[in-house]
mmCIF file of N, CA, C and O in Angstrom:
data_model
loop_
_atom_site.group_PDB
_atom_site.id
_atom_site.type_symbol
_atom_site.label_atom_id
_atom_site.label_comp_id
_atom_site.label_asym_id
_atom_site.label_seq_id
_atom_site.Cartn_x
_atom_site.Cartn_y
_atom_site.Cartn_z
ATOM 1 N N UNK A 1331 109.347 103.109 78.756
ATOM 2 C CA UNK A 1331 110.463 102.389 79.347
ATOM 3 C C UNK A 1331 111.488 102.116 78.256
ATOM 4 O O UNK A 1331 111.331 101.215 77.431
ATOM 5 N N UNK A 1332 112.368 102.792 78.277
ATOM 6 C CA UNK A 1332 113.931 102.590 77.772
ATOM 7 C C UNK A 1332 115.190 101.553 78.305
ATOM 8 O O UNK A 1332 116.389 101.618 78.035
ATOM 9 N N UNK A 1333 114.581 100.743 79.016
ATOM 10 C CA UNK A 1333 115.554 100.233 79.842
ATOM 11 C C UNK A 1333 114.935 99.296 80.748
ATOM 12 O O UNK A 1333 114.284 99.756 81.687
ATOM 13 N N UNK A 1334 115.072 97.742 80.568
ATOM 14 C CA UNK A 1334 114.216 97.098 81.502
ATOM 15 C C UNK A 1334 115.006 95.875 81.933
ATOM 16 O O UNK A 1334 116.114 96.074 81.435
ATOM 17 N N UNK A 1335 115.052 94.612 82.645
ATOM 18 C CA UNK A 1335 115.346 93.197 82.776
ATOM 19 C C UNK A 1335 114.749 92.335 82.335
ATOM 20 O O UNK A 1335 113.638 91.974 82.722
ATOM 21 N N UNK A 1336 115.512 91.770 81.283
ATOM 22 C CA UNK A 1336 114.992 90.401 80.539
ATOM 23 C C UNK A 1336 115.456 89.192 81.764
ATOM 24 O O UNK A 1336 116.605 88.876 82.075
ATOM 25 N N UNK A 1337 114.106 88.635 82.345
ATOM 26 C CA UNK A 1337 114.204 87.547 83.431
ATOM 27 C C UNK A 1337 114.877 86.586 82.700
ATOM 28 O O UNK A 1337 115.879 86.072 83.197
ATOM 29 N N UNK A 1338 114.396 86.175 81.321
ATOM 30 C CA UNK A 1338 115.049 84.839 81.377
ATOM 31 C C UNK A 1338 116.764 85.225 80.884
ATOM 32 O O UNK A 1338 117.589 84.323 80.738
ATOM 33 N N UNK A 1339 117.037 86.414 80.712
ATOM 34 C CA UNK A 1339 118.084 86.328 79.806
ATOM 35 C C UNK A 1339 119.154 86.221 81.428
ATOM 36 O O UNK A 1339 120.242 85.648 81.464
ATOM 37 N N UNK A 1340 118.595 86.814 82.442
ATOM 38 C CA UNK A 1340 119.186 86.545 83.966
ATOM 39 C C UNK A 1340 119.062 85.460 84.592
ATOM 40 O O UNK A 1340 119.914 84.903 85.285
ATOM 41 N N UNK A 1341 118.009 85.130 84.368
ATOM 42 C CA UNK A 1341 118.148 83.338 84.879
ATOM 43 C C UNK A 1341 118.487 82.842 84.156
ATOM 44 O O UNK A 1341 118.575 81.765 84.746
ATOM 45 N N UNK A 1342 118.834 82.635 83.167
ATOM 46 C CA UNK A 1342 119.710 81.664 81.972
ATOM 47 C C UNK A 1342 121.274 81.974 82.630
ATOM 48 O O UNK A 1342 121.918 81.036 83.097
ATOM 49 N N UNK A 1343 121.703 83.068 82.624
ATOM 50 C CA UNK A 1343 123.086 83.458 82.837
ATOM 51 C C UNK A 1343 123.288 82.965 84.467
ATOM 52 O O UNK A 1343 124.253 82.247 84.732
ATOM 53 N N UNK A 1344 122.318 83.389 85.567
ATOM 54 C CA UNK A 1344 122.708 83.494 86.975
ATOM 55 C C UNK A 1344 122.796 81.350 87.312
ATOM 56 O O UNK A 1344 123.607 80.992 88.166
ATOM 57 N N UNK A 1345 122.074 80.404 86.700
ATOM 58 C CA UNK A 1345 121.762 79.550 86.840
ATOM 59 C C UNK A 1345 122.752 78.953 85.698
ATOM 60 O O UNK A 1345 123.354 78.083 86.328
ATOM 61 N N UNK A 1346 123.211 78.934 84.497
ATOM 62 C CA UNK A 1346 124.144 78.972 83.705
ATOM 63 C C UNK A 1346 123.089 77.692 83.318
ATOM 64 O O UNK A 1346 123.417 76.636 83.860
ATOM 65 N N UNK A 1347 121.787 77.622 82.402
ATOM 66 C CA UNK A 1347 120.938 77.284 81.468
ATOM 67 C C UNK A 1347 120.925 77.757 80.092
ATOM 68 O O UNK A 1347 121.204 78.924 79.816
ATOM 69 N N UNK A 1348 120.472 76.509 78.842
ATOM 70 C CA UNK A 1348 120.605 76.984 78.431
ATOM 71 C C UNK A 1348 119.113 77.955 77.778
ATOM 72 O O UNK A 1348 118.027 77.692 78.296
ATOM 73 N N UNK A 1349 119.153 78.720 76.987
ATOM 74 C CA UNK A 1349 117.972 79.683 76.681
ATOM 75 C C UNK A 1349 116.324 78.560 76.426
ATOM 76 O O UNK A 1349 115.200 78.795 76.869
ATOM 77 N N UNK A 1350 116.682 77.631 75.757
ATOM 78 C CA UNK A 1350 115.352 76.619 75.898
ATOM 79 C C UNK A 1350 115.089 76.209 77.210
ATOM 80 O O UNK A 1350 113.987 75.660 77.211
ATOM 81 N N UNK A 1351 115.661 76.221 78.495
ATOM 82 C CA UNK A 1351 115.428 76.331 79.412
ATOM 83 C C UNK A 1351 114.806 77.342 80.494
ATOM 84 O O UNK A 1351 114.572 77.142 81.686
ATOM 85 N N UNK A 1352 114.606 78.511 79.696
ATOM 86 C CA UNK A 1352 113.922 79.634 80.504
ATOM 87 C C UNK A 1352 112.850 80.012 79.812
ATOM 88 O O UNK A 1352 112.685 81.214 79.599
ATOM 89 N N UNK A 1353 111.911 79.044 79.326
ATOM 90 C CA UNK A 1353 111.013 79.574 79.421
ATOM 91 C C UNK A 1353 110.118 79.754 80.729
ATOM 92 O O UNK A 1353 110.702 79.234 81.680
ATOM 93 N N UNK A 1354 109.051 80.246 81.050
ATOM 94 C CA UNK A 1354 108.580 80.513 81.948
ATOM 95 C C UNK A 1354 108.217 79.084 82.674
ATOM 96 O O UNK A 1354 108.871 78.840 83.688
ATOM 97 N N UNK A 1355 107.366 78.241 82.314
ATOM 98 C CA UNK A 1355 106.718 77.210 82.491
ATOM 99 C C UNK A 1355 107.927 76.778 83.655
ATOM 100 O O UNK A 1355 108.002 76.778 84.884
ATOM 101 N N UNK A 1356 108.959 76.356 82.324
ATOM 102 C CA UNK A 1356 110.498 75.085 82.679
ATOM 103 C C UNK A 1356 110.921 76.255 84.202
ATOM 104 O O UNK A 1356 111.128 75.712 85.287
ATOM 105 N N UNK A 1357 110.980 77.385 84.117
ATOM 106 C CA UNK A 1357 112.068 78.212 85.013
ATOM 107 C C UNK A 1357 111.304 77.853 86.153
ATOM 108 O O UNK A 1357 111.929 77.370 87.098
ATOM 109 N N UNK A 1358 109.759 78.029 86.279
ATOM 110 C CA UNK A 1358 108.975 77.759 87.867
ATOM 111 C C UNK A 1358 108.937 76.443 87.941
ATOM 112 O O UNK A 1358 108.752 76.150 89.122
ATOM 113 N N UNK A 1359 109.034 75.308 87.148
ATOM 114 C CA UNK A 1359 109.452 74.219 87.677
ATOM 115 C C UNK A 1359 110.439 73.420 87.961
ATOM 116 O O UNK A 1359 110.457 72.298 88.466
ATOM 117 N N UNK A 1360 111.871 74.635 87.301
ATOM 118 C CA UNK A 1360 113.338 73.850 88.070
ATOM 119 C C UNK A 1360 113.672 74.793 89.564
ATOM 120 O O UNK A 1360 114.455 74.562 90.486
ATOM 121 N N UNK A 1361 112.799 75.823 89.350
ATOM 122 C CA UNK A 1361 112.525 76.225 91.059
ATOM 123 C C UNK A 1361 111.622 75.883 91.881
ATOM 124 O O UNK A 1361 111.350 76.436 92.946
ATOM 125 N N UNK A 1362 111.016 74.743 91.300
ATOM 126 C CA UNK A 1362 109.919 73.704 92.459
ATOM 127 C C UNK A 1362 108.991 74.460 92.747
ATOM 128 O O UNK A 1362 108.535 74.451 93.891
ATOM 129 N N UNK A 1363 108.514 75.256 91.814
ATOM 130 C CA UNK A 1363 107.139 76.093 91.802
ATOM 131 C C UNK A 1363 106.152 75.758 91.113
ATOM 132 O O UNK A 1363 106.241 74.837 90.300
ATOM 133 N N UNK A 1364 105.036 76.438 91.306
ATOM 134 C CA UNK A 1364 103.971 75.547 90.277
ATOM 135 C C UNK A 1364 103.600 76.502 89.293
ATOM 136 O O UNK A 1364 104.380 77.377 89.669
ATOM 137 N N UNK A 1365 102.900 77.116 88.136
ATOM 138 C CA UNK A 1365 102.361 78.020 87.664
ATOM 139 C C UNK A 1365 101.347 78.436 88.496
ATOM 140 O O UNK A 1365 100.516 77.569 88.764
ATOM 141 N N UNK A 1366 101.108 80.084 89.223
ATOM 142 C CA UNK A 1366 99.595 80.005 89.203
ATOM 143 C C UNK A 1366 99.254 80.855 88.564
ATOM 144 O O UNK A 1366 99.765 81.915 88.203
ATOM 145 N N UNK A 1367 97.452 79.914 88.255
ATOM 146 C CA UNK A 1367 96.701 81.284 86.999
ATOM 147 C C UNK A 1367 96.728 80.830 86.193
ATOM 148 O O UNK A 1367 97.296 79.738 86.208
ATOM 149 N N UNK A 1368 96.223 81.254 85.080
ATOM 150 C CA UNK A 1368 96.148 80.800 83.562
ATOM 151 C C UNK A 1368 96.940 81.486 82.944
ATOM 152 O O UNK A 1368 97.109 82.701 82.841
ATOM 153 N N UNK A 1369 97.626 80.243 82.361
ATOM 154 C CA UNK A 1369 99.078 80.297 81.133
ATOM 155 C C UNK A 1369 98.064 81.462 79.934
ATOM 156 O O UNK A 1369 96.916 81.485 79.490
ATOM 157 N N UNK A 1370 99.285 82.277 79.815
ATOM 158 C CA UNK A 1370 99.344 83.453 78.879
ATOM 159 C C UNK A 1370 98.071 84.925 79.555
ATOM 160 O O UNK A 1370 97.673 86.009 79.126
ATOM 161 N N UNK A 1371 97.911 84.287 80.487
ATOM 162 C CA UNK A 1371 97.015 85.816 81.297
ATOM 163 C C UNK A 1371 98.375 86.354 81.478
ATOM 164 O O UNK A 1371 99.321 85.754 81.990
ATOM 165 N N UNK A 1372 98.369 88.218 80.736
ATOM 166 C CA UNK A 1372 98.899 89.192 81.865
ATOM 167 C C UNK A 1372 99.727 89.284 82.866
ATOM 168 O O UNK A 1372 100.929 89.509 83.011
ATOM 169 N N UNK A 1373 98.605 89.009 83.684
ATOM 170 C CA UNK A 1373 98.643 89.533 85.307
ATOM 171 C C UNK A 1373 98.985 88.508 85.571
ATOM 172 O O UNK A 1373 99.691 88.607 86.575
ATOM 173 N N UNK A 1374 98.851 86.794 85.028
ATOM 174 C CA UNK A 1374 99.098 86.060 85.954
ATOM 175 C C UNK A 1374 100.883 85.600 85.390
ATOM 176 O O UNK A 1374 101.644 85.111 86.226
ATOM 177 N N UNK A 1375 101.245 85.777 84.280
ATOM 178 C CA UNK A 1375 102.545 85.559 83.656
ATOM 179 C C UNK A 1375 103.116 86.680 84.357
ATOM 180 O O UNK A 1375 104.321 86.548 84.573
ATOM 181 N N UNK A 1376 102.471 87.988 84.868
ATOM 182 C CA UNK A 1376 103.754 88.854 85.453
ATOM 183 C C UNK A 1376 104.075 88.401 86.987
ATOM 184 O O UNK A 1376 105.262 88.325 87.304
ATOM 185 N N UNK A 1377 102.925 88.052 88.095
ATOM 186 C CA UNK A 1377 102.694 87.522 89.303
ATOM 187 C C UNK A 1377 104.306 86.450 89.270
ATOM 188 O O UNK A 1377 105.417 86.636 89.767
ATOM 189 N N UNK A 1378 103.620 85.135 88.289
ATOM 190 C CA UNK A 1378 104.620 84.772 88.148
ATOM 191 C C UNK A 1378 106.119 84.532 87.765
ATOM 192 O O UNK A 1378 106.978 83.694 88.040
ATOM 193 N N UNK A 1379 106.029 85.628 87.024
ATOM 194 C CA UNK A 1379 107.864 86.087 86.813
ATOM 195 C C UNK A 1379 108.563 86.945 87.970
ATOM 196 O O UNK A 1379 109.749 86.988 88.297
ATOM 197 N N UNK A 1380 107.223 87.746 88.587
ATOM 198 C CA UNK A 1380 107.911 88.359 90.109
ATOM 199 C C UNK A 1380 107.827 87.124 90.876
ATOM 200 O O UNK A 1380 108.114 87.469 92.023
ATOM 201 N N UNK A 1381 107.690 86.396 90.874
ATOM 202 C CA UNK A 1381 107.843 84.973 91.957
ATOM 203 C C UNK A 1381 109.387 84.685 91.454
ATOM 204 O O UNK A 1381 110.340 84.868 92.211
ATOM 205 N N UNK A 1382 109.560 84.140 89.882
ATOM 206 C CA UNK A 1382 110.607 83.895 89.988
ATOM 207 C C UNK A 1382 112.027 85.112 90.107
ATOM 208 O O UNK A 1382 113.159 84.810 90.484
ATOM 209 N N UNK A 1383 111.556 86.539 89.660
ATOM 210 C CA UNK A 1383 112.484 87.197 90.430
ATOM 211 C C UNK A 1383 113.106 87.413 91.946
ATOM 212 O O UNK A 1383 114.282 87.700 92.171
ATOM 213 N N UNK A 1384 111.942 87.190 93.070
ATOM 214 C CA UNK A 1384 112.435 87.182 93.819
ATOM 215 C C UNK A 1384 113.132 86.209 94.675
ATOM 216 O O UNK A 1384 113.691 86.440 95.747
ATOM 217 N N UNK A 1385 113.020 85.072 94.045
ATOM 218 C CA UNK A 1385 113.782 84.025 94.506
ATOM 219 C C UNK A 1385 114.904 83.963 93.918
ATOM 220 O O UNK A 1385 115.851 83.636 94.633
ATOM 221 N N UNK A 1386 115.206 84.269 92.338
ATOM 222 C CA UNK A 1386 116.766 84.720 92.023
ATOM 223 C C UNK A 1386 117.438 85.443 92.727
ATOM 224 O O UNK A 1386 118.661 85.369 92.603
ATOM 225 N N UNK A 1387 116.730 86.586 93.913
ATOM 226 C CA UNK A 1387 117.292 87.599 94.757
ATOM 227 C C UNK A 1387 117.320 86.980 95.960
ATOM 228 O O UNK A 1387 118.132 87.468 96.745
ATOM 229 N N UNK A 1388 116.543 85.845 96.443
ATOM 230 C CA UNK A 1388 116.783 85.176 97.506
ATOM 231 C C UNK A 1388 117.872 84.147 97.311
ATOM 232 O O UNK A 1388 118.558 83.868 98.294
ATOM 233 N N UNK A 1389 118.086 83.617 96.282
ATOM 234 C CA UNK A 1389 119.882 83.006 95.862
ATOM 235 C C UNK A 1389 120.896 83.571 95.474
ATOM 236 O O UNK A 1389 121.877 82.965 95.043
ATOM 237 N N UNK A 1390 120.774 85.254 95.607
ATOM 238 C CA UNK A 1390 121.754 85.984 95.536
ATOM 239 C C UNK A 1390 122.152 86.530 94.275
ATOM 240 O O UNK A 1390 123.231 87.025 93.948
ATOM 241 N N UNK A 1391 120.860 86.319 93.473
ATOM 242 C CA UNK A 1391 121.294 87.141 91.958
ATOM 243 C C UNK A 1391 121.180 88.906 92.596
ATOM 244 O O UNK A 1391 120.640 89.434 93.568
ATOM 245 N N UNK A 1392 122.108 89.438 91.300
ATOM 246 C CA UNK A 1392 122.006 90.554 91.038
ATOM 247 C C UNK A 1392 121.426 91.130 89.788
ATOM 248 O O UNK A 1392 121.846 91.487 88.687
ATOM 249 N N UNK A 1393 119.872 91.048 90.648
ATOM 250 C CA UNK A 1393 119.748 91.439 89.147
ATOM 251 C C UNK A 1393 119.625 93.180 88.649
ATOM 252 O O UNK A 1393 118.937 94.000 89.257
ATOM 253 N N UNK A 1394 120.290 93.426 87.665
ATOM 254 C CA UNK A 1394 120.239 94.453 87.049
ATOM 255 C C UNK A 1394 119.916 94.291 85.546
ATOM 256 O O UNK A 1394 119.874 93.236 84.913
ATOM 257 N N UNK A 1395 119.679 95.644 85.068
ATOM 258 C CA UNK A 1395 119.036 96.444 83.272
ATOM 259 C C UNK A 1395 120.118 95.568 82.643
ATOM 260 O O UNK A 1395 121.275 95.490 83.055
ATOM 261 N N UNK A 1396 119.538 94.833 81.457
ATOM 262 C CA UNK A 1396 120.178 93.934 80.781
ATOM 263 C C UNK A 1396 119.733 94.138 79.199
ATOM 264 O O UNK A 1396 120.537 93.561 78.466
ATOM 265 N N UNK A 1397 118.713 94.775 78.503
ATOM 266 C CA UNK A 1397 118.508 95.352 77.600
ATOM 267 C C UNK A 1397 118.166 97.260 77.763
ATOM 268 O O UNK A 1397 118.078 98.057 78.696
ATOM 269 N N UNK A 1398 118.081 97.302 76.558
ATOM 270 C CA UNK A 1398 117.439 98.576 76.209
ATOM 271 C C UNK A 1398 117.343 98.637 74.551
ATOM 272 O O UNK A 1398 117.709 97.836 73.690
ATOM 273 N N UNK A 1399 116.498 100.317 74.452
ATOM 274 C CA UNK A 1399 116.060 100.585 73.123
ATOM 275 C C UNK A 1399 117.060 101.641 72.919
ATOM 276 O O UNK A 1399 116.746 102.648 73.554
ATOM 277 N N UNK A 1400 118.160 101.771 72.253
ATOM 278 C CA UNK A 1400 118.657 102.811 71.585
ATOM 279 C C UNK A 1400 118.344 103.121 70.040
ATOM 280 O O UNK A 1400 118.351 102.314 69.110
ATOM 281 N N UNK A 1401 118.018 104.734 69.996
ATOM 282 C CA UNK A 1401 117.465 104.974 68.454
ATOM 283 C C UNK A 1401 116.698 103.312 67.539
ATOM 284 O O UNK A 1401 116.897 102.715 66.481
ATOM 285 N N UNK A 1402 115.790 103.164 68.752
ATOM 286 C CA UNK A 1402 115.026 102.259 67.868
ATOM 287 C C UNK A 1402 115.464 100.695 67.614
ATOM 288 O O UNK A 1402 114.786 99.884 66.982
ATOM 289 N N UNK A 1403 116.659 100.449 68.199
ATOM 290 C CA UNK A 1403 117.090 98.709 68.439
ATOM 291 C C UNK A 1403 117.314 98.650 69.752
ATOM 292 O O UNK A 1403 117.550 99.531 70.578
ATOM 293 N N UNK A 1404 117.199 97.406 69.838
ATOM 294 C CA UNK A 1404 117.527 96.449 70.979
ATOM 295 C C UNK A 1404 118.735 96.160 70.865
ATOM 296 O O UNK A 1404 119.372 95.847 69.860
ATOM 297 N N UNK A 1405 119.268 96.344 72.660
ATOM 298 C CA UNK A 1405 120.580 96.172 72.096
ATOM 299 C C UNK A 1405 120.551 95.607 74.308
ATOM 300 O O UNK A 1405 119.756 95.871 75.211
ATOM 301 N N UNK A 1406 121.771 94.850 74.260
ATOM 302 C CA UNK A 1406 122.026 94.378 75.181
ATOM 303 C C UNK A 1406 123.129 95.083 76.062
ATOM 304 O O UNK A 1406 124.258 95.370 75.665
ATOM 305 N N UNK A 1407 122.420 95.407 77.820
ATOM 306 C CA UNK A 1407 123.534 96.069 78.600
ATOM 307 C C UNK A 1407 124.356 95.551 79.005
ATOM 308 O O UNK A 1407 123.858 94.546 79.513
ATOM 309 N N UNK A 1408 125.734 95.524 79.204
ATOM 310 C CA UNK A 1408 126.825 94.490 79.815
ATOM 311 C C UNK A 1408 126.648 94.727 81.347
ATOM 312 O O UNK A 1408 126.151 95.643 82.003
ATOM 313 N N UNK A 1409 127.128 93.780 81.597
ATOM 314 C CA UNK A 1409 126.657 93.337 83.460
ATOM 315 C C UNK A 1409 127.227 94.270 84.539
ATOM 316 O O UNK A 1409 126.801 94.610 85.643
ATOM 317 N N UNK A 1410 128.780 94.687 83.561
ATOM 318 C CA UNK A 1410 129.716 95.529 83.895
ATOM 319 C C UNK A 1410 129.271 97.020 84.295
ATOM 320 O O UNK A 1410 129.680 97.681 85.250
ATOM 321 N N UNK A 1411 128.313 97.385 83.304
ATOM 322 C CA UNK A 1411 127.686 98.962 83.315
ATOM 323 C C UNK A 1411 127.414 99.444 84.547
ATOM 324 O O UNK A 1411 126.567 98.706 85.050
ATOM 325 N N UNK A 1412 127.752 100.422 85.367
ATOM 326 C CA UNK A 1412 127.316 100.458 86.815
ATOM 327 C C UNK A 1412 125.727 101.203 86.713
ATOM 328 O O UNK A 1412 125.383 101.998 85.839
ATOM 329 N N UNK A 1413 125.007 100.778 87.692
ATOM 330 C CA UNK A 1413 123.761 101.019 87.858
ATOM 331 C C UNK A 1413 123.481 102.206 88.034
ATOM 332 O O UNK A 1413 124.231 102.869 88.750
ATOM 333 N N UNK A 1414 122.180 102.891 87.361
ATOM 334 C CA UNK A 1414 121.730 104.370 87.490
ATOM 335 C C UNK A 1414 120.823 104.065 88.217
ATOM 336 O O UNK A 1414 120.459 102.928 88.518
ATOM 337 N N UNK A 1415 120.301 105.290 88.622
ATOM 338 C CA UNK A 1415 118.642 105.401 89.245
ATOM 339 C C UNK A 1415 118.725 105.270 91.293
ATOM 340 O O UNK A 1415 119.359 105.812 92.199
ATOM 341 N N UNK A 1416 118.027 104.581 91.199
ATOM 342 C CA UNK A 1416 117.813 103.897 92.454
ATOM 343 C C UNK A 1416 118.311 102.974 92.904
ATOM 344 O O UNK A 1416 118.636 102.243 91.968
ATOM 345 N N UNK A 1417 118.687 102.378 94.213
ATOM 346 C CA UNK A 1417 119.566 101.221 94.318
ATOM 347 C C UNK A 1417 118.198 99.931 94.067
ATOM 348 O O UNK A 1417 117.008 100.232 93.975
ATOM 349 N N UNK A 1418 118.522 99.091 94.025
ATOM 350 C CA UNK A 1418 117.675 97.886 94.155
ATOM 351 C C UNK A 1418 116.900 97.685 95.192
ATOM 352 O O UNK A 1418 117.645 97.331 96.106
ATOM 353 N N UNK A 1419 115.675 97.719 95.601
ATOM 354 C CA UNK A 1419 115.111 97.199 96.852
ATOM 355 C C UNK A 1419 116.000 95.800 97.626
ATOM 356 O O UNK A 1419 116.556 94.938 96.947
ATOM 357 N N UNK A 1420 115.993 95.800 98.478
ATOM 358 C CA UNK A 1420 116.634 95.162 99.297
ATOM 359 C C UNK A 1420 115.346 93.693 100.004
ATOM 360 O O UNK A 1420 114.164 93.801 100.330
ATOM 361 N N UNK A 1421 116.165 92.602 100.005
ATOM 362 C CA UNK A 1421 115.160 91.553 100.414
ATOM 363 C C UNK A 1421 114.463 91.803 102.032
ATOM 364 O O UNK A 1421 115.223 92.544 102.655
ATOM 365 N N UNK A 1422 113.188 91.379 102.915
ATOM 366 C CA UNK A 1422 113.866 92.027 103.758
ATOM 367 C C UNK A 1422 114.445 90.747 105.049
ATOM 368 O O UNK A 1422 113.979 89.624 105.244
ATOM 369 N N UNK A 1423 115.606 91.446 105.765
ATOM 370 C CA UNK A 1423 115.930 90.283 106.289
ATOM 371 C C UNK A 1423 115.117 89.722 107.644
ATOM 372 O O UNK A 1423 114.328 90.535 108.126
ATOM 373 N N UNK A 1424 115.188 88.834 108.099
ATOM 374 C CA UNK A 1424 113.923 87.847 108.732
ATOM 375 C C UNK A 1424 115.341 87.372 109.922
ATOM 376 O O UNK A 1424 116.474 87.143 109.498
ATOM 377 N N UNK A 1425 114.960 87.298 111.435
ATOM 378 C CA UNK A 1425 115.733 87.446 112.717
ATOM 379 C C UNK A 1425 115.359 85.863 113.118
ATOM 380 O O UNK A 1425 114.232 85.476 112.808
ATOM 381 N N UNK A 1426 115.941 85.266 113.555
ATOM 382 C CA UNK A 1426 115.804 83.699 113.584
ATOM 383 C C UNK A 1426 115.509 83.440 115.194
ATOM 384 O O UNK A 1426 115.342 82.295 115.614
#
């Protein structure tokens, strides 16, 4: 992977926090979530960062590729860059 989304660097920006504020813990509890699982498992730190992604997409973030590795650094994508690949999965919508 050449190209991925830094969650907190999108919830810091989409929520306008500052970076000591996204850590994982603080981000599921200013979205009234709880942790589940044990802090620093894997599977359970990724569970829970797709929790908080999809509720950034249920408040209308966009989220898109916000880093990458060129020749070996990290370097940050501007928001501006138009999107390659695939479009974004779509939330799905729910009929009232």
């Amino acid at each position: 992977a050449k190209k991925w989304i830094n969650i907190r660097k999108s919830y810091g920006n989409f929520y306008k926090v500052p970076r000591k504020q996204t850590k994982l813990a603080i981000m599921l509890e200013n979205l009234g979530m709880n942790y589940d699982g044990r802090p620093h498992s894997g599977l359970d730190d990724s569970k829970n960062i797709a929790r908080i992604a999809i509720r950034m997409l249920q408040d209308g973030c966009d989220l898109r590729v916000n880093e990458r590795i060129h020749g070996g650094q990290l370097m940050t994508v501007s928001s501006s860059v138009p999107l390659e690949g695939a479009p974004a999965p779509q939330m799905p919508r729910y009929r009232n």
